[in-house]
mmCIF file of C-alpha atoms in Angstrom:
data_model
loop_
_atom_site.group_PDB
_atom_site.id
_atom_site.type_symbol
_atom_site.label_atom_id
_atom_site.label_comp_id
_atom_site.label_asym_id
_atom_site.label_seq_id
_atom_site.Cartn_x
_atom_site.Cartn_y
_atom_site.Cartn_z
ATOM 1 C CA MET A 136 75.673 112.165 168.142
ATOM 2 C CA ASN A 137 79.170 113.417 167.099
ATOM 3 C CA PHE A 138 81.474 109.616 168.239
ATOM 4 C CA LEU A 139 84.660 111.284 167.531
ATOM 5 C CA LYS A 140 85.759 114.701 165.930
ATOM 6 C CA ALA A 141 89.215 114.823 164.480
ATOM 7 C CA GLU A 142 91.176 116.095 161.248
ATOM 8 C CA TRP A 143 92.408 113.681 158.525
ATOM 9 C CA ARG A 144 95.472 114.651 156.679
ATOM 10 C CA LYS A 145 97.965 113.582 154.325
ATOM 11 C CA LEU A 146 96.067 110.963 152.976
ATOM 12 C CA ALA A 147 98.203 108.784 151.211
ATOM 13 C CA ILE A 148 95.553 106.232 148.147
ATOM 14 C CA ILE A 149 96.863 102.853 146.440
ATOM 15 C CA ASN A 150 94.526 102.202 144.579
ATOM 16 C CA TYR A 151 94.541 97.818 143.032
ATOM 17 C CA GLU A 152 91.426 96.469 140.602
ATOM 18 C CA VAL A 153 90.735 93.794 141.674
ATOM 19 C CA ASP A 154 88.261 90.512 141.538
ATOM 20 C CA PRO A 155 84.526 91.322 143.005
ATOM 21 C CA GLU A 156 83.995 87.864 144.263
ATOM 22 C CA VAL A 157 87.933 88.001 146.397
ATOM 23 C CA LEU A 158 85.818 90.646 148.883
ATOM 24 C CA LEU A 159 82.704 89.563 149.219
ATOM 25 C CA THR A 160 82.650 86.899 152.177
ATOM 26 C CA TYR A 161 83.542 90.085 153.339
ATOM 27 C CA LEU A 162 80.208 92.373 152.707
ATOM 28 C CA PRO A 163 78.102 93.236 154.932
ATOM 29 C CA GLN A 164 74.833 92.352 155.190
ATOM 30 C CA GLY A 165 72.207 94.986 153.389
ATOM 31 C CA THR A 166 75.289 96.503 150.825
ATOM 32 C CA GLU A 167 76.240 96.145 147.556
ATOM 33 C CA LEU A 168 79.544 96.233 146.392
ATOM 34 C CA ASP A 169 80.176 100.181 144.336
ATOM 35 C CA PHE A 170 82.279 99.444 141.366
ATOM 36 C CA TYR A 171 83.471 102.825 139.121
ATOM 37 C CA LYS A 172 83.338 102.325 135.636
ATOM 38 C CA GLY A 173 82.964 98.840 135.920
ATOM 39 C CA LYS A 174 84.854 98.246 138.125
ATOM 40 C CA CYS A 175 86.049 97.086 141.762
ATOM 41 C CA TYR A 176 88.973 98.705 144.241
ATOM 42 C CA VAL A 177 90.609 98.362 146.626
ATOM 43 C CA SER A 178 92.774 100.736 148.140
ATOM 44 C CA LEU A 179 95.380 101.322 150.970
ATOM 45 C CA VAL A 180 95.437 103.887 152.716
ATOM 46 C CA GLY A 181 97.814 105.692 154.790
ATOM 47 C CA PHE A 182 96.788 108.958 156.587
ATOM 48 C CA MET A 183 97.687 111.102 159.999
ATOM 49 C CA PHE A 184 94.796 111.508 163.104
ATOM 50 C CA LEU A 185 95.201 115.154 164.310
ATOM 51 C CA ASN A 186 93.787 116.806 167.025
ATOM 52 C CA THR A 187 91.083 113.641 167.769
ATOM 53 C CA LYS A 188 88.703 114.458 170.336
ATOM 54 C CA LEU A 189 86.025 111.164 171.746
ATOM 55 C CA LEU A 190 82.725 112.381 172.600
ATOM 56 C CA GLY A 191 84.092 115.830 172.896
ATOM 57 C CA PHE A 192 86.970 114.791 175.076
ATOM 58 C CA PRO A 193 91.360 114.687 174.212
ATOM 59 C CA ILE A 194 92.581 111.717 175.071
ATOM 60 C CA PRO A 195 96.417 112.606 176.784
ATOM 61 C CA PHE A 196 98.369 110.810 174.650
ATOM 62 C CA HIS A 197 96.045 109.236 171.748
ATOM 63 C CA ARG A 198 95.423 112.839 169.864
ATOM 64 C CA ASN A 199 97.940 112.550 167.201
ATOM 65 C CA PHE A 200 99.357 109.669 165.196
ATOM 66 C CA GLU A 201 99.373 107.458 162.003
ATOM 67 C CA GLU A 202 96.969 104.770 161.012
ATOM 68 C CA VAL A 203 96.922 103.001 156.911
ATOM 69 C CA ASN A 204 94.224 101.151 156.619
ATOM 70 C CA LEU A 205 92.732 98.632 153.820
ATOM 71 C CA ARG A 206 89.262 99.013 152.358
ATOM 72 C CA PHE A 207 87.022 98.691 149.707
ATOM 73 C CA TYR A 208 83.476 100.460 148.778
ATOM 74 C CA VAL A 209 79.862 99.578 149.139
ATOM 75 C CA LYS A 210 76.919 101.510 148.755
ATOM 76 C CA LYS A 211 73.291 100.242 150.777
ATOM 77 C CA TYR A 212 69.742 101.630 149.423
ATOM 78 C CA GLU A 213 67.695 103.144 151.697
ATOM 79 C CA ASN A 214 64.517 105.657 151.312
ATOM 80 C CA GLY A 215 64.803 106.015 147.125
ATOM 81 C CA ILE A 216 68.788 107.344 147.907
ATOM 82 C CA TRP A 217 71.951 104.763 147.905
ATOM 83 C CA LYS A 218 74.097 105.731 151.160
ATOM 84 C CA ARG A 219 77.940 104.961 149.643
ATOM 85 C CA GLY A 220 80.298 103.663 152.185
ATOM 86 C CA VAL A 221 83.469 101.373 153.109
ATOM 87 C CA VAL A 222 84.537 98.460 154.481
ATOM 88 C CA PHE A 223 87.638 98.024 156.336
ATOM 89 C CA VAL A 224 90.223 95.452 155.969
ATOM 90 C CA LYS A 225 92.203 95.817 158.619
ATOM 91 C CA GLU A 226 93.037 99.194 160.094
ATOM 92 C CA ILE A 227 96.399 99.612 161.315
ATOM 93 C CA VAL A 228 97.470 102.322 164.426
ATOM 94 C CA PRO A 229 100.300 102.083 166.954
ATOM 95 C CA LYS A 230 98.043 103.079 169.820
ATOM 96 C CA PRO A 231 96.743 99.894 172.079
ATOM 97 C CA ALA A 232 93.911 101.298 173.582
ATOM 98 C CA LEU A 233 93.135 102.823 169.973
ATOM 99 C CA SER A 234 92.664 99.897 168.785
ATOM 100 C CA PHE A 235 90.624 98.272 171.994
ATOM 101 C CA VAL A 236 87.685 101.556 171.886
ATOM 102 C CA ALA A 237 87.454 100.220 168.109
ATOM 103 C CA ASN A 238 87.241 96.953 168.911
ATOM 104 C CA SER A 239 85.086 97.162 171.273
ATOM 105 C CA ILE A 240 82.697 99.353 170.151
ATOM 106 C CA TYR A 241 82.361 99.867 166.006
ATOM 107 C CA GLN A 242 83.656 95.919 166.145
ATOM 108 C CA GLU A 243 85.857 96.811 163.304
ATOM 109 C CA ASN A 244 88.934 94.990 163.156
ATOM 110 C CA TYR A 245 91.690 96.938 163.969
ATOM 111 C CA HIS A 246 95.907 96.593 164.932
ATOM 112 C CA THR A 247 98.217 97.961 167.159
ATOM 113 C CA MET A 248 101.634 97.914 165.373
ATOM 114 C CA PRO A 249 104.938 100.074 166.238
ATOM 115 C CA MET A 250 104.215 103.076 163.231
ATOM 116 C CA LYS A 251 105.522 106.462 162.509
ATOM 117 C CA ASN A 252 105.843 109.302 159.626
ATOM 118 C CA LYS A 253 107.780 111.242 157.501
ATOM 119 C CA ILE A 254 105.790 114.832 155.713
ATOM 120 C CA CYS A 255 108.682 116.989 153.675
ATOM 121 C CA GLU A 256 107.710 119.674 152.050
ATOM 122 C CA SER A 257 111.049 121.119 150.060
ATOM 123 C CA GLY A 258 110.250 124.191 147.626
ATOM 124 C CA ASN A 259 107.593 122.674 145.559
ATOM 125 C CA GLU A 260 107.253 119.337 146.600
ATOM 126 C CA LEU A 261 105.910 117.557 149.343
ATOM 127 C CA LEU A 262 107.064 113.768 150.685
ATOM 128 C CA ILE A 263 104.364 111.726 152.541
ATOM 129 C CA LYS A 264 105.685 108.281 153.767
ATOM 130 C CA TYR A 265 103.363 106.135 156.448
ATOM 131 C CA SER A 266 105.762 102.851 157.996
ATOM 132 C CA TRP A 267 103.968 99.977 160.267
ATOM 133 C CA LYS A 268 106.034 97.302 161.509
ATOM 134 C CA ASP A 269 104.770 93.205 161.905
ATOM 135 C CA LYS A 270 107.958 91.485 160.985
ATOM 136 C CA ASN A 271 109.412 93.587 158.669
ATOM 137 C CA TRP A 272 108.723 97.471 158.040
ATOM 138 C CA HIS A 273 106.095 97.512 155.030
ATOM 139 C CA SER A 274 105.930 101.769 153.723
ATOM 140 C CA ILE A 275 103.439 103.978 151.312
ATOM 141 C CA GLN A 276 105.408 106.707 149.986
ATOM 142 C CA ILE A 277 104.169 109.813 147.737
ATOM 143 C CA THR A 278 106.008 112.591 146.188
ATOM 144 C CA ALA A 279 103.715 114.740 145.136
ATOM 145 C CA ASP A 280 103.663 118.631 143.533
ATOM 146 C CA ASN A 281 102.406 120.881 146.336
ATOM 147 C CA THR A 282 99.898 122.578 145.774
ATOM 148 C CA ALA A 283 96.161 121.048 146.602
ATOM 149 C CA GLN A 284 93.952 121.137 143.800
ATOM 150 C CA PRO A 285 89.444 121.294 143.991
ATOM 151 C CA MET A 286 88.355 117.564 142.801
ATOM 152 C CA GLU A 287 87.326 117.353 139.529
ATOM 153 C CA SER A 288 82.958 116.161 139.561
ATOM 154 C CA ASP A 289 82.879 112.484 138.363
ATOM 155 C CA SER A 290 86.159 111.251 138.615
ATOM 156 C CA GLU A 291 88.016 108.185 139.969
ATOM 157 C CA PHE A 292 89.023 110.555 143.127
ATOM 158 C CA GLU A 293 85.935 111.424 143.989
ATOM 159 C CA PHE A 294 84.510 108.209 143.679
ATOM 160 C CA ILE A 295 86.930 106.262 145.981
ATOM 161 C CA THR A 296 86.697 110.193 149.078
ATOM 162 C CA GLU A 297 83.042 110.733 148.982
ATOM 163 C CA HIS A 298 82.059 107.566 150.102
ATOM 164 C CA TYR A 299 80.442 109.008 153.213
ATOM 165 C CA TYR A 300 78.809 105.936 155.323
ATOM 166 C CA GLY A 301 80.596 102.820 157.169
ATOM 167 C CA PHE A 302 80.279 99.599 157.837
ATOM 168 C CA THR A 303 80.634 96.714 159.584
ATOM 169 C CA LYS A 304 80.207 93.240 159.381
ATOM 170 C CA LYS A 305 80.010 91.160 162.520
ATOM 171 C CA ASP A 306 78.624 87.475 161.956
ATOM 172 C CA HIS A 307 75.075 88.069 160.452
ATOM 173 C CA THR A 308 75.190 92.130 161.601
ATOM 174 C CA THR A 309 75.741 94.905 160.067
ATOM 175 C CA SER A 310 76.366 97.929 161.764
ATOM 176 C CA GLU A 311 76.441 101.669 159.791
ATOM 177 C CA TYR A 312 78.659 104.501 160.776
ATOM 178 C CA GLU A 313 78.326 108.474 158.653
ATOM 179 C CA VAL A 314 81.608 110.184 158.140
ATOM 180 C CA CYS A 315 80.654 114.014 157.463
ATOM 181 C CA HIS A 316 83.359 116.061 155.968
ATOM 182 C CA PRO A 317 83.800 118.565 152.676
ATOM 183 C CA LYS A 318 84.845 117.837 149.329
ATOM 184 C CA TRP A 319 88.714 117.127 149.388
ATOM 185 C CA GLU A 320 91.571 118.617 147.527
ATOM 186 C CA PHE A 321 94.073 116.614 146.008
ATOM 187 C CA TYR A 322 97.885 116.825 145.027
ATOM 188 C CA GLN A 323 99.173 115.684 141.634
ATOM 189 C CA VAL A 324 101.542 112.853 141.789
ATOM 190 C CA LYS A 325 104.506 112.739 140.962
ATOM 191 C CA ASP A 326 106.220 108.794 141.535
ATOM 192 C CA HIS A 327 105.330 106.431 144.222
ATOM 193 C CA GLU A 328 107.052 103.308 146.398
ATOM 194 C CA LEU A 329 105.383 101.090 147.811
ATOM 195 C CA GLU A 330 106.816 98.451 150.462
ATOM 196 C CA ILE A 331 104.821 95.529 151.478
ATOM 197 C CA ASP A 332 103.306 91.867 151.552
ATOM 198 C CA PHE A 333 100.309 92.525 151.370
ATOM 199 C CA GLY A 334 99.608 88.354 152.420
ATOM 200 C CA THR A 335 100.815 88.420 155.429
ATOM 201 C CA VAL A 336 100.389 91.749 156.194
ATOM 202 C CA TYR A 337 96.503 91.241 155.281
ATOM 203 C CA GLY A 338 96.284 87.359 154.371
ATOM 204 C CA GLN A 339 96.621 85.536 151.846
ATOM 205 C CA ASP A 340 93.112 86.900 150.113
ATOM 206 C CA PHE A 341 95.450 90.065 149.301
ATOM 207 C CA GLU A 342 98.449 88.567 148.400
ATOM 208 C CA CYS A 343 97.747 88.767 143.962
ATOM 209 C CA LEU A 344 98.245 92.464 145.060
ATOM 210 C CA ASN A 345 101.956 91.486 145.464
ATOM 211 C CA LEU A 346 102.045 91.214 141.142
ATOM 212 C CA GLN A 347 99.833 94.381 140.719
ATOM 213 C CA ARG A 348 100.283 97.027 139.742
ATOM 214 C CA PRO A 349 98.230 99.627 141.492
ATOM 215 C CA ILE A 350 95.671 101.347 139.058
ATOM 216 C CA SER A 351 96.382 104.667 140.377
ATOM 217 C CA VAL A 352 97.838 106.939 143.461
ATOM 218 C CA MET A 353 96.233 109.929 144.901
ATOM 219 C CA LEU A 354 96.760 112.169 148.051
ATOM 220 C CA ALA A 355 94.299 114.266 149.188
ATOM 221 C CA GLU A 356 95.168 117.193 151.841
ATOM 222 C CA GLY A 357 91.788 115.742 153.676
ATOM 223 C CA SER A 358 89.816 117.962 156.612
ATOM 224 C CA ASP A 359 88.506 118.398 160.092
ATOM 225 C CA ILE A 360 86.124 114.958 160.290
ATOM 226 C CA LYS A 361 83.186 113.849 162.529
ATOM 227 C CA VAL A 362 82.674 110.186 162.670
ATOM 228 C CA LYS A 363 78.305 109.575 163.931
ATOM 229 C CA THR A 364 77.414 107.011 166.672
ATOM 230 C CA LYS A 365 77.131 103.623 164.972
ATOM 231 C CA LYS A 366 73.985 101.821 164.182
ATOM 232 C CA TYR A 367 72.714 98.651 163.405
ATOM 233 C CA ILE A 368 70.743 97.714 160.142
ATOM 234 C CA GLY A 369 70.782 94.337 159.560
#
């Protein structure tokens, strides 16, 4: 059953390599960390949630909004195959009702903050900016070529975007839900700016990212998506 249908568009993705030990306390039971060429990634992701429908119904004033999340990558072995998914450290949205539904039903760590976006096309350039505010404003900004390109097999971009499950740790249980979407196209990034205090937004475990350069920066076009109803796996 589809719990949610929407579009995820213009996904700005900032990737960092981290010590796997940092993530072990966030790891849901039954999953293990997923690595790309021996590297353990966390990603800061900002994007637009558009045309949102919950259980098939549009929710007034909650159809189009920004989201910014910090996530890492895991996998779970089941019936002879690996299910590859993500775990969210924190997800930020601009409306309290969104946080209430996500936290109540999916036990995700959603927080409500003022947010805004800027999406501009000018000639051959595309500028994307997502901003959110706790005590201060934080932001992700990417400038890219305005021509989407197909995903390359076995690429870093494929690894980052081709994780189709969400796993959530809650006390001593793990829940799982599937996210369905086609392969995404990407834009060639030309420049980026990041204004964020990771320690303030995501806690002491991720304060180290303030001193690191991203390992890569990506901009995905996105697509229609479907989020299936969750199930408990342990």
